[in-house]
Coordinates of C-alpha atoms in Angstrom, one line a residue:
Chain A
X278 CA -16.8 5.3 56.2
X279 CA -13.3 6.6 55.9
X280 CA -14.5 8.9 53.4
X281 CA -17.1 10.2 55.7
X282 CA -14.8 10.6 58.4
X283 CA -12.5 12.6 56.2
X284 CA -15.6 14.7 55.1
X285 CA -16.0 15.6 59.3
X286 CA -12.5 15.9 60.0
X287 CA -12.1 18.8 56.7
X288 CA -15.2 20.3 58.4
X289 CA -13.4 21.1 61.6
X290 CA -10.1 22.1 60.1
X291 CA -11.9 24.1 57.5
X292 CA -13.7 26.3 60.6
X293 CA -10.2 26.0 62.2
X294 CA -8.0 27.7 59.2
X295 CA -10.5 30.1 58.1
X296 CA -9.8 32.3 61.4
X297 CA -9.1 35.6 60.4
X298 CA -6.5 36.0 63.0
X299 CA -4.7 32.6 62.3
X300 CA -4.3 29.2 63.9
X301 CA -1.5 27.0 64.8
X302 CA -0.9 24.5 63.1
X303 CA 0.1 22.4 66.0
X304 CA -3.1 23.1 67.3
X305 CA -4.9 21.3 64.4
X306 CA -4.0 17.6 66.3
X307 CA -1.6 14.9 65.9
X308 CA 0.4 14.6 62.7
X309 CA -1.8 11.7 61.6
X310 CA -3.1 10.3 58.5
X311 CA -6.2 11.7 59.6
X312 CA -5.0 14.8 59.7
X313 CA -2.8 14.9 56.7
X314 CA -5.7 13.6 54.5
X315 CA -8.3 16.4 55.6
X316 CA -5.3 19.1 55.1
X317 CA -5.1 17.9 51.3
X318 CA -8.8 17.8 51.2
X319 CA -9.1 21.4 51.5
X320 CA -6.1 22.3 49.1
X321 CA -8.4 22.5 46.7
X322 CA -7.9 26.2 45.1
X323 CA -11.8 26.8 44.6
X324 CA -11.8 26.3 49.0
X325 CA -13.6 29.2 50.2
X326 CA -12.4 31.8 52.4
X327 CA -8.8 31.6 50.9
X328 CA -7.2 31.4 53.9
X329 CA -8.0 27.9 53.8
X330 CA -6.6 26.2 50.6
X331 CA -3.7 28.4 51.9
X332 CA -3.3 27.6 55.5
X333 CA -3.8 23.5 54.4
X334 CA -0.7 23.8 52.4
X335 CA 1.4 25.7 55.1
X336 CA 0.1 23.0 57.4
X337 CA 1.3 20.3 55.2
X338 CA 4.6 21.4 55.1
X339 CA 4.9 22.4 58.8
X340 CA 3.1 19.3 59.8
X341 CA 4.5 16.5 57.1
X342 CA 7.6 17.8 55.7
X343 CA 9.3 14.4 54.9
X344 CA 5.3 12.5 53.9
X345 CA 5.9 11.4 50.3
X346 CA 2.8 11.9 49.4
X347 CA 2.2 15.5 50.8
X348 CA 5.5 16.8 49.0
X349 CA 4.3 14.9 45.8
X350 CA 1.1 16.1 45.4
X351 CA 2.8 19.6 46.3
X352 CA 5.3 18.6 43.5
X353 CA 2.6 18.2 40.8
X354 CA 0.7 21.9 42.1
X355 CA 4.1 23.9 41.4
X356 CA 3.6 24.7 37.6
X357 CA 0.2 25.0 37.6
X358 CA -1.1 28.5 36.9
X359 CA -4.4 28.5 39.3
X360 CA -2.0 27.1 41.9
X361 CA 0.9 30.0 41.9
X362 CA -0.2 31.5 45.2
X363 CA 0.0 28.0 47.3
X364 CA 3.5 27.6 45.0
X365 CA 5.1 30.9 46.1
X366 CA 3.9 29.7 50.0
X367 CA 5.9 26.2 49.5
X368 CA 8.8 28.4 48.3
X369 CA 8.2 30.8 51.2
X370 CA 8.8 27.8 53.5
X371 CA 10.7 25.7 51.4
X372 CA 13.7 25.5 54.3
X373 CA 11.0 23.4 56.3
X374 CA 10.6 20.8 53.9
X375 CA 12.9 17.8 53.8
X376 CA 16.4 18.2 52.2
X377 CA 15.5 15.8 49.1
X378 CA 12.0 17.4 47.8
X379 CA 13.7 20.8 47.6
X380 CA 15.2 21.3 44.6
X381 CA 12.0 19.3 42.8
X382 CA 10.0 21.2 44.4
X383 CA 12.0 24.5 43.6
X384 CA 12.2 23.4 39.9
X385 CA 8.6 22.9 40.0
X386 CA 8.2 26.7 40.6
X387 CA 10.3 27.7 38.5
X388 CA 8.0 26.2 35.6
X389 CA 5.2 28.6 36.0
X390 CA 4.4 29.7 32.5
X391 CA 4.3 33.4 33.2
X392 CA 7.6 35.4 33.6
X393 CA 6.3 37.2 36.5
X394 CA 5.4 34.3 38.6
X395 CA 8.9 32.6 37.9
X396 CA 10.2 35.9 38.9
X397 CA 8.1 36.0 42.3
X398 CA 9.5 32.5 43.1
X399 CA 13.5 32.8 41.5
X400 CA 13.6 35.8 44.0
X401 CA 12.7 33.9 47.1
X402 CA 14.3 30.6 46.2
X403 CA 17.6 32.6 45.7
X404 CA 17.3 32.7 49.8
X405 CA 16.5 29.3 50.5
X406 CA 19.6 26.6 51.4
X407 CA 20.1 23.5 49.9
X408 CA 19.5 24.1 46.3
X409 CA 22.5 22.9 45.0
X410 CA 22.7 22.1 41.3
X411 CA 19.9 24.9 40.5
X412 CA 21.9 28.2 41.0
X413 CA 22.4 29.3 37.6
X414 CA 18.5 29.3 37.2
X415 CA 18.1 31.4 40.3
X416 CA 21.4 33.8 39.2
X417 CA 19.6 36.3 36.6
X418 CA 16.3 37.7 36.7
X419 CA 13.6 36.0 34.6
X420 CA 12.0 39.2 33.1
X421 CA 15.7 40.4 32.2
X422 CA 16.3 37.3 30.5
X423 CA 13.0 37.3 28.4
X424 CA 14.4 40.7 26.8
Chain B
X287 CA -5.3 39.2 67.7
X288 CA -4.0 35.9 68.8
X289 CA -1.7 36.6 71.8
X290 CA -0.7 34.4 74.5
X291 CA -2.5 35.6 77.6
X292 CA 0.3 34.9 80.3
X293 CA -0.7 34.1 83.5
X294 CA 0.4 37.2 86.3
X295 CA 1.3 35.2 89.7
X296 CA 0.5 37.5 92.9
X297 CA 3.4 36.0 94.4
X298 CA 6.4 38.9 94.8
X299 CA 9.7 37.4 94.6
X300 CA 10.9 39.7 96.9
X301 CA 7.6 38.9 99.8
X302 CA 6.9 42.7 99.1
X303 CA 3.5 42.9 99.9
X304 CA 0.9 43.7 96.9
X305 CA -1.4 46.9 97.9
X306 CA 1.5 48.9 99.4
X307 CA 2.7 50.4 96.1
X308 CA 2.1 53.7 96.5
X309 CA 5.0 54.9 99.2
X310 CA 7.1 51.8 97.6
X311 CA 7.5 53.3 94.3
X312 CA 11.2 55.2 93.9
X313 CA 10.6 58.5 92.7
X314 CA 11.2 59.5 88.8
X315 CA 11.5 61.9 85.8
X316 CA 9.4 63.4 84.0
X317 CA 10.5 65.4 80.8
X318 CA 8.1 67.1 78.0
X319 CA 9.0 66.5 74.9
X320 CA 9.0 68.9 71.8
X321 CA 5.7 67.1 70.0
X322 CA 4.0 67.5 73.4
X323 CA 4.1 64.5 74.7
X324 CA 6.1 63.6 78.2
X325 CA 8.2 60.9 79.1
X326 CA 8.5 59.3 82.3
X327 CA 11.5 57.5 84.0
X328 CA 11.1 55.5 87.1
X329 CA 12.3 52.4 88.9
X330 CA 9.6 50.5 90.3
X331 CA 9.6 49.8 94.2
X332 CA 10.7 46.8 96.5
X333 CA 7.0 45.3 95.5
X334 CA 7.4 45.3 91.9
X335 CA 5.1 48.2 90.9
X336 CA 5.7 51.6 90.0
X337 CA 3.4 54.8 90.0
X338 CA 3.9 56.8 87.2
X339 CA 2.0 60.6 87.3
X340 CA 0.0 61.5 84.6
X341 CA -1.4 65.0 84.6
X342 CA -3.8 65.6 81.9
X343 CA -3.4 69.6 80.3
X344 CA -6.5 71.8 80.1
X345 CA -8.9 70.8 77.6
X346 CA -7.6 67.5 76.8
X347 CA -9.3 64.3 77.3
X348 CA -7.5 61.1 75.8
X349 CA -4.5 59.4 77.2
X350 CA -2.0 56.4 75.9
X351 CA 0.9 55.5 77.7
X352 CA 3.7 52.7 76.2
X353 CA 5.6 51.9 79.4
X354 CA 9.2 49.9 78.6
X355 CA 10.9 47.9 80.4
X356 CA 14.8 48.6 78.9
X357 CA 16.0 45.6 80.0
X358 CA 14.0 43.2 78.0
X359 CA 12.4 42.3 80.9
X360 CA 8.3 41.7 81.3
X361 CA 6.1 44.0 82.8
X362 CA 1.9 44.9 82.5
X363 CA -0.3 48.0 83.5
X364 CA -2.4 46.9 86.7
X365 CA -4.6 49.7 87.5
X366 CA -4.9 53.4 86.0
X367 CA -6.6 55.7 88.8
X368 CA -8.1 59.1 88.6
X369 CA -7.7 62.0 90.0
X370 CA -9.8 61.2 93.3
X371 CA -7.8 58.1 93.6
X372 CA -10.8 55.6 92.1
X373 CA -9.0 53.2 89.6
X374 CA -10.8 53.7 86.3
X375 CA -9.1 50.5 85.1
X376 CA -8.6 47.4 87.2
X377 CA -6.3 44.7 86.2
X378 CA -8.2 42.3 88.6
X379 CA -11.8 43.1 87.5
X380 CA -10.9 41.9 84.4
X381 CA -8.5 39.3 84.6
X382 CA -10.7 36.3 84.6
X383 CA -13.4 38.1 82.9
X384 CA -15.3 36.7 79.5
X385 CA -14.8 40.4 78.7
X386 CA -11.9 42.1 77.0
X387 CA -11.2 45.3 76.9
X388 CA -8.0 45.9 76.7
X389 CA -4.5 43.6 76.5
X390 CA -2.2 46.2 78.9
X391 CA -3.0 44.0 81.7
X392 CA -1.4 40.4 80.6
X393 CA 2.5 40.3 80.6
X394 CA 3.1 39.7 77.1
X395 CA 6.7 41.1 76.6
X396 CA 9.3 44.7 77.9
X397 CA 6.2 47.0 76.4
X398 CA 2.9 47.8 77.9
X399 CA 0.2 50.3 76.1
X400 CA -3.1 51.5 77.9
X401 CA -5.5 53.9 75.5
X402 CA -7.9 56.1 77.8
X403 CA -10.5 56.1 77.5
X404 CA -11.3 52.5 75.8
X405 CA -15.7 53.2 75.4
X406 CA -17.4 56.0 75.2
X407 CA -18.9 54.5 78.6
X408 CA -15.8 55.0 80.6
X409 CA -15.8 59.1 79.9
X410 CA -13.7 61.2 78.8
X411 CA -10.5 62.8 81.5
X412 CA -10.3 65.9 82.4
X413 CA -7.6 67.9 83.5
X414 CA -5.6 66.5 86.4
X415 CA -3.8 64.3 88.1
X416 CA -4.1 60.6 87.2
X417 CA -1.8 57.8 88.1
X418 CA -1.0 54.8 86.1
X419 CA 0.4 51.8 87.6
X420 CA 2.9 48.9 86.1
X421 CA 4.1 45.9 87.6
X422 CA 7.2 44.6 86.7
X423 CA 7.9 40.9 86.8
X424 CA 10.0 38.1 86.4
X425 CA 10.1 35.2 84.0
X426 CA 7.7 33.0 86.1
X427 CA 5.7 36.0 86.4
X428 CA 6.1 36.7 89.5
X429 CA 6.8 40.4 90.9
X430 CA 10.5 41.7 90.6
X431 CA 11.5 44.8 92.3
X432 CA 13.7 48.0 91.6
X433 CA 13.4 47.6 87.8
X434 CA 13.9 50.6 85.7
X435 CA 11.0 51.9 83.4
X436 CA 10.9 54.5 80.6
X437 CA 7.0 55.8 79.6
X438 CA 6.0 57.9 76.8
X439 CA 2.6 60.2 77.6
X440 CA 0.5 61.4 74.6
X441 CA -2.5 63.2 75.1
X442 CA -4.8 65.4 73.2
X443 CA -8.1 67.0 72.9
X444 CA -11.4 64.9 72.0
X445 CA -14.2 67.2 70.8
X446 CA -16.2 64.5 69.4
X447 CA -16.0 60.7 69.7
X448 CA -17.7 60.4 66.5
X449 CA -15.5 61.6 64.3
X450 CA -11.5 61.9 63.7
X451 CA -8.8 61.3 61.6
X452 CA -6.2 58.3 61.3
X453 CA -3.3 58.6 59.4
X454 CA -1.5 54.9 57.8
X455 CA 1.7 54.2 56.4
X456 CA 1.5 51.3 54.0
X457 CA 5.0 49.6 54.0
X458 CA 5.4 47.2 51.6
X459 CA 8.2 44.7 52.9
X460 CA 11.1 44.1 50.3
X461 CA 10.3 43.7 46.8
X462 CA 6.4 43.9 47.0
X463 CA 6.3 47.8 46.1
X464 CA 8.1 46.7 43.1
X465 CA 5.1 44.2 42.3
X466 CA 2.5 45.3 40.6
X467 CA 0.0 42.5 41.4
X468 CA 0.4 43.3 45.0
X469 CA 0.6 47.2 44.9
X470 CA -2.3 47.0 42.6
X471 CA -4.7 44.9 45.1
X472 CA -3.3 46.5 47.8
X473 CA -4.3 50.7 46.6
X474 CA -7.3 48.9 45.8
X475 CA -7.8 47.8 49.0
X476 CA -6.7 50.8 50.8
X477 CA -9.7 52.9 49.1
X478 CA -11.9 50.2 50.0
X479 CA -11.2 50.3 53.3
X480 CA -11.3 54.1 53.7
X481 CA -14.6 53.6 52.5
X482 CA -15.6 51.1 55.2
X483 CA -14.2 53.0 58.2
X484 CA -15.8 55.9 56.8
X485 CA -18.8 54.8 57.8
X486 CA -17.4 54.9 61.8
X487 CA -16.4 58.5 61.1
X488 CA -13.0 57.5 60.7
X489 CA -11.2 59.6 57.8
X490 CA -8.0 57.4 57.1
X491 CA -4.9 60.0 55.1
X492 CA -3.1 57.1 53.6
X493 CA 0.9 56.9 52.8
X494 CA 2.6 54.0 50.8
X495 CA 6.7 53.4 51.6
X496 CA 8.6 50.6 51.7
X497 CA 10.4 48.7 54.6
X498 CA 13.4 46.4 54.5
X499 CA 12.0 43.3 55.8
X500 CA 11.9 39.7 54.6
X501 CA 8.5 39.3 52.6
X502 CA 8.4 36.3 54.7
X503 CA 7.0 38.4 58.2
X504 CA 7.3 37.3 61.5
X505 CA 4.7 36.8 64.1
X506 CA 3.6 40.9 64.7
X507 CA 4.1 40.0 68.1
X508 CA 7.1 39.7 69.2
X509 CA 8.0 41.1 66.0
X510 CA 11.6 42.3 65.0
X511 CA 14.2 44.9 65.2
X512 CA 13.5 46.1 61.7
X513 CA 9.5 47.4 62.8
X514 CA 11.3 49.2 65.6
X515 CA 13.9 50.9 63.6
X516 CA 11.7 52.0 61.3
X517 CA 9.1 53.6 63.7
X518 CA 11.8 55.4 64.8
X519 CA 12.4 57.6 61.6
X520 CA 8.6 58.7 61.7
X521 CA 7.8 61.9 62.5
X522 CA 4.0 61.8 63.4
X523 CA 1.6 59.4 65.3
X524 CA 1.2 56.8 62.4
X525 CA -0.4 53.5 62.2
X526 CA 2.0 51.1 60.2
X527 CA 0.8 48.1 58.3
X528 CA 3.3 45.8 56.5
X529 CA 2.5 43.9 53.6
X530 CA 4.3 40.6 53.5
X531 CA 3.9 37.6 51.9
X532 CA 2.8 35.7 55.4
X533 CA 3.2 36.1 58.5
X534 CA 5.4 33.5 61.0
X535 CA 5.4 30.3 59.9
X536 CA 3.6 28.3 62.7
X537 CA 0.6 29.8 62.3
X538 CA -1.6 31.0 59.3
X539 CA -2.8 34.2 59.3
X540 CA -5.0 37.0 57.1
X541 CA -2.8 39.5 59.3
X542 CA -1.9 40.3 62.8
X543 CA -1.9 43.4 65.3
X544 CA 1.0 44.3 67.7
X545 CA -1.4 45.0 70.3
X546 CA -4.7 45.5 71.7
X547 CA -4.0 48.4 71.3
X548 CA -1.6 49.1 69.1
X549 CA 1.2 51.7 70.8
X550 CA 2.0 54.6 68.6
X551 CA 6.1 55.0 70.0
X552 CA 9.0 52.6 68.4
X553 CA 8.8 48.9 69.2
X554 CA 9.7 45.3 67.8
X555 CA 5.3 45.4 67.2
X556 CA 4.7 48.5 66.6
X557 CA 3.2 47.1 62.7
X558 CA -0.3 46.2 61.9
X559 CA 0.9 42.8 59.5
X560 CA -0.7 41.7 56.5
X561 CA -0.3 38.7 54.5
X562 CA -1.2 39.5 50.6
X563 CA -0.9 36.2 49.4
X564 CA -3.8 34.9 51.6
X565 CA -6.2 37.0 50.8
X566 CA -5.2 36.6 46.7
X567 CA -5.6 33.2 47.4
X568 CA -4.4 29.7 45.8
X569 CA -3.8 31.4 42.0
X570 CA -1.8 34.4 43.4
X571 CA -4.6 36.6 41.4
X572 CA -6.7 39.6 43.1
X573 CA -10.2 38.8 41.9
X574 CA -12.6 41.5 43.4
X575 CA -13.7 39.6 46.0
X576 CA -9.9 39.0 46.7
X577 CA -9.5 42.6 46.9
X578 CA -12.2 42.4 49.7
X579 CA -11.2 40.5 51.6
X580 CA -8.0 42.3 51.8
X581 CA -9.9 45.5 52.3
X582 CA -11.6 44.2 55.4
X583 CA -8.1 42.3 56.5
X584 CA -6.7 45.6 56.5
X585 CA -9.3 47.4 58.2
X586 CA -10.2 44.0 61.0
X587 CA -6.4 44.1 61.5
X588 CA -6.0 48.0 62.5
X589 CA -9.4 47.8 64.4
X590 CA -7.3 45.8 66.6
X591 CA -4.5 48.6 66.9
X592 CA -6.8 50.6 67.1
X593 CA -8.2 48.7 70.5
X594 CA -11.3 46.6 69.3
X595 CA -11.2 42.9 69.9
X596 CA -13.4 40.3 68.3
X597 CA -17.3 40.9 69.5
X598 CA -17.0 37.4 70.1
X599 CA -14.4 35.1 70.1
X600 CA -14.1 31.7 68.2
X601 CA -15.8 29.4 71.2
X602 CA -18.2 31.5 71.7
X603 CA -17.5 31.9 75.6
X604 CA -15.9 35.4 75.4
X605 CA -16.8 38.6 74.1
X606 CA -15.6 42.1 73.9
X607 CA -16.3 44.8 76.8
X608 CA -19.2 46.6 75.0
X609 CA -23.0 46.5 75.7
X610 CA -23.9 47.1 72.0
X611 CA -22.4 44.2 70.7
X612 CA -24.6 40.9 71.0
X613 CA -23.3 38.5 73.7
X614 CA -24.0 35.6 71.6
X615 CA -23.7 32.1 72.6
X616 CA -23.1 29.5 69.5
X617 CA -21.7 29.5 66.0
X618 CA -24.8 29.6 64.4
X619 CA -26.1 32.3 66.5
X620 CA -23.4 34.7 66.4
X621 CA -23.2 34.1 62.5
X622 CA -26.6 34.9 62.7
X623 CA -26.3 38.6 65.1
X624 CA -22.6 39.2 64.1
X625 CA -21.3 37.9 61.2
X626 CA -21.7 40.8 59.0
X627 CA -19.2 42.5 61.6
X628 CA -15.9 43.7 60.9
X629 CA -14.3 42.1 63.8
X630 CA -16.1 38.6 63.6
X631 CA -13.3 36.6 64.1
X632 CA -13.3 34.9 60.7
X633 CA -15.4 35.1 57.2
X634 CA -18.5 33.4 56.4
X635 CA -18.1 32.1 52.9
X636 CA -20.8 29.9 50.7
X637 CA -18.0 27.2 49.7
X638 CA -16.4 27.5 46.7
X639 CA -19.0 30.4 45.6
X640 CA -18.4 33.6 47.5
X641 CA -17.7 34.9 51.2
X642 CA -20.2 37.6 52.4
X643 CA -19.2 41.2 53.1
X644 CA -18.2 41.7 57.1
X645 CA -18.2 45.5 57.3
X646 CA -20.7 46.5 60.2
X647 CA -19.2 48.2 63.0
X648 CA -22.0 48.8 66.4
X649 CA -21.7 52.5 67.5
X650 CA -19.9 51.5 70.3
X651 CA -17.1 49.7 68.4
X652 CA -16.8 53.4 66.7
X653 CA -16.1 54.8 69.6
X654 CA -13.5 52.8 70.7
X655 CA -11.7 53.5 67.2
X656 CA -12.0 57.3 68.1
X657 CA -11.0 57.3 71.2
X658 CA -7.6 55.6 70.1
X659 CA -5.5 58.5 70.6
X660 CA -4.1 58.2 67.1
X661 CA -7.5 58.8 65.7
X662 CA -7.1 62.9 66.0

């Protein structure tokens, strides 16, 4: 049953984020479990148009920024090669997220295997606050130091 | 294009009484301007509105005016009226209408842009006199008297609705030009795009710059200081497009217009704004239907500017202005007429396989692009 219902509510918010011209994320509904849940459902990266495995991670973290289990599952995405585009948008709106899963979660971008993709992210993390205890990862470019 | 439509109160704060506007208005200025455009300065009368004087030269027939409010304050265009005094447009008329045709009449912000004609239906001007009229208002929308304005009048000749030429700056925000993933996709997509708008008789001549900008864009509209600045240092009518990383962060957005349409003099949204990283999707990697659907971002996004809105919008209880686009009534009917559209309002996608092509502009839709006074 509660799968079900997750099935109907990913429906909606899958017709809901794959507006061309955007949607709020406040206008998705209340920041409920319900919600939360069918926003992971569609993180998948094979989700279809892209704007939707895209726009559920931008609505997790504007919507659940402090939910253990959205900045977890977030956490174990950063490396992962078919999951650098939704890693550079958590670093793009990293200062959202909750003080404590920032520097994991920055670290976690920082392990992409390719040299350009730790670029893309050490460049946008240099701007983010509250990475203390990371800076000399962010100080030199990545393709510089591969040389 | 996903603006706010603010709600225009007919009550004056000053008891000036609507409909008396033309002996209220305080005289103004008028001043050509070497590129042969005009611009205007005026105070608007004791009623809140202000009549500025158009006169359209010999031989041309195409009009925008981008009327600002310096003071930061709001204002909207309420009527534009010929030269026998009938009002070709009619802020009331459309209002309240399940029709759009074009956003000059809602308050959004200091800046209002009206493109004339919108449709091949409305006719081209001809030489004359013409009057356009602004309100000026306060925050609660309500009018607000003896408010300076400053206007900037472009005209030109249209020989042929059919046909013309629009000229783009791509402007990569800072660091993307540098990227070859995105510069890549994006040239990619550029060509692609010519290739669609082609098919309107739109020939697109195509520069690529960069502006200093966060990657991480704001909302097009309000925008920022940096889009104005920048429009200031070009020299001809350009339509600017910003590649960012993603645009505002409340929303989630393929890309964004500054207006329906889009004004072609310096503003905070003066940009056409498009998010690379959404159309590349969750991997960050342009496959070649990633490259589409950047292509047809690119080109929905400027259709805006450019003064088209969605044939339908997402509800399926309002539509755009024009009689050859199908006044549909339910998802699964307007995927049916109108989802191979350019301007459907979002892409039809088998899940997890592919999304379909949404090219198809009606011939109506093509005239609206060339009657957009950058489309020369």
């Amino acid at each position: 049953m509660f799968f079900l219902l997750s099935m109907a509510v990913a429906g909606d918010l899958r017709h809901m984020l794959s507006q061309r011209d955007g949607v709020s994320c406040r206008e998705l509904g209340e920041a409920t479990p319900e919600l939360r849940d069918g926003l992971l459902a569609l993180t998948g990266p094979e989700e279809l148009p892209s704007s939707v495995p895209m726009g559920a991670t931008s609505c997790l973290i504007e919507r659940f920024p402090a939910d253990p289990l959205v900045m977890s599952t977030l956490q174990g995405w950063m490396g992962q090669k078919e999951r650098a585009g939704q890693a550079l948008v958590v670093v793009s709106m990293l200062g959202q997220v909750e003080a404590s899963w920032r520097v994991p979660l920055a670290l976690g971008a920082l392990s992409q295997e390719d040299p350009a993709w730790r670029e893309r992210m050490r460049v946008r993390l240099v701007k983010v606050p509250g990475l203390e205890g990371i800076e000399p990862l962010l100080s030199e470019p990545v393709v510089a130091a591969q040389k | 294009m996903t603006m706010l439509l603010l709600l225009l109160a007919c009550a004056p704060e000053n008891e000036a009484k609507k409909g008396d506007s033309f002996q209220e208005s305080a005289g103004g200025d008028s001043v050509e301007l070497p590129d042969g455009s005009s611009s205007y300065s005026g105070s608007s009368g004791r009623d809140g509105t202000l009549q500025i004087p158009i006169h359209i030269e010999k031989d041309n027939s195409v009009v925008q005016v981008s009327v600002v409010r310096p003071d930061g304050g709001l204002l909207s265009t309420e009527y534009f009226y010929d030269t026998d005094g009938t009002a070709l447009l009619d802020w009331e008329e459309w209002y309240d209408s399940p029709y759009s045709l074009t956003d000059a009449i809602y308050v959004y912000d200091n800046l209002t842009t009206t493109n004339w004609p919108v449709r091949i239906e409305d006719g081209l001007l001809k030489e004359g006199d013409y009057i356009l009229s602004v309100a000026t208002v306060n925050k609660n929308y309500n009018y607000q008297g003896d408010i300076p304005v400053e206007a900037t009048i472009m005209q030109r000749v249209e020989k042929d609705p059919t046909e013309g030429k629009l000229k783009i700056v791509v402007a990569y925000a800072t660091g993307l030009a540098e990227d070859p993933v995105v510069s890549t996709a994006v040239e990619a997509g550029v060509e692609r795009w010519k290739e669609i708008y082609a098919a309107t008789g739109v020939a697109m001549e195509v520069r690529y710059t960069s502006i200093d900008v966060d990657p991480a864009l704001p909302d097009s509209a309000p925008g920022q200081d940096g889009y104005k600045s920048f429009y200031e240092e070009l020299t001809e009518k350009e339509v600017v497009v910003v590649i960012g990383d993603l645009i505002a962060n409340d929303r989630w957005l393929y890309g964004e217009a500054g207006g329906v349409p889009g004004a072609l003099v310096a503003s905070n949204r003066s940009v056409v704004g498009v998010s690379w990283i959404t159309c590349a999707g969750a991997d960050g990697e342009f496959s070649s239907g990633d490259v589409e659907m950047l292509a047809e971002t690119m080109a929905h996004e400027v259709g805006h500017y450019l003064g088209m809105y969605h044939p339908v919008e997402d509800g399926y209880e309002y539509w755009d202005a024009l009689s050859d686009t199908v006044e549909c009534k339910s998802q699964s009917a307007c995927e049916d007429k109108l989802g191979k559209n350019l301007m459907f309002p979002y892409p039809i996608c088998e899940t997890q396989t592919r999304c379909n092509q949404q090219t198809e502009l009606s011939e109506n839709q093509a005239g609206v692009m060339n009657l957009y006074l950058g489309v020369e």
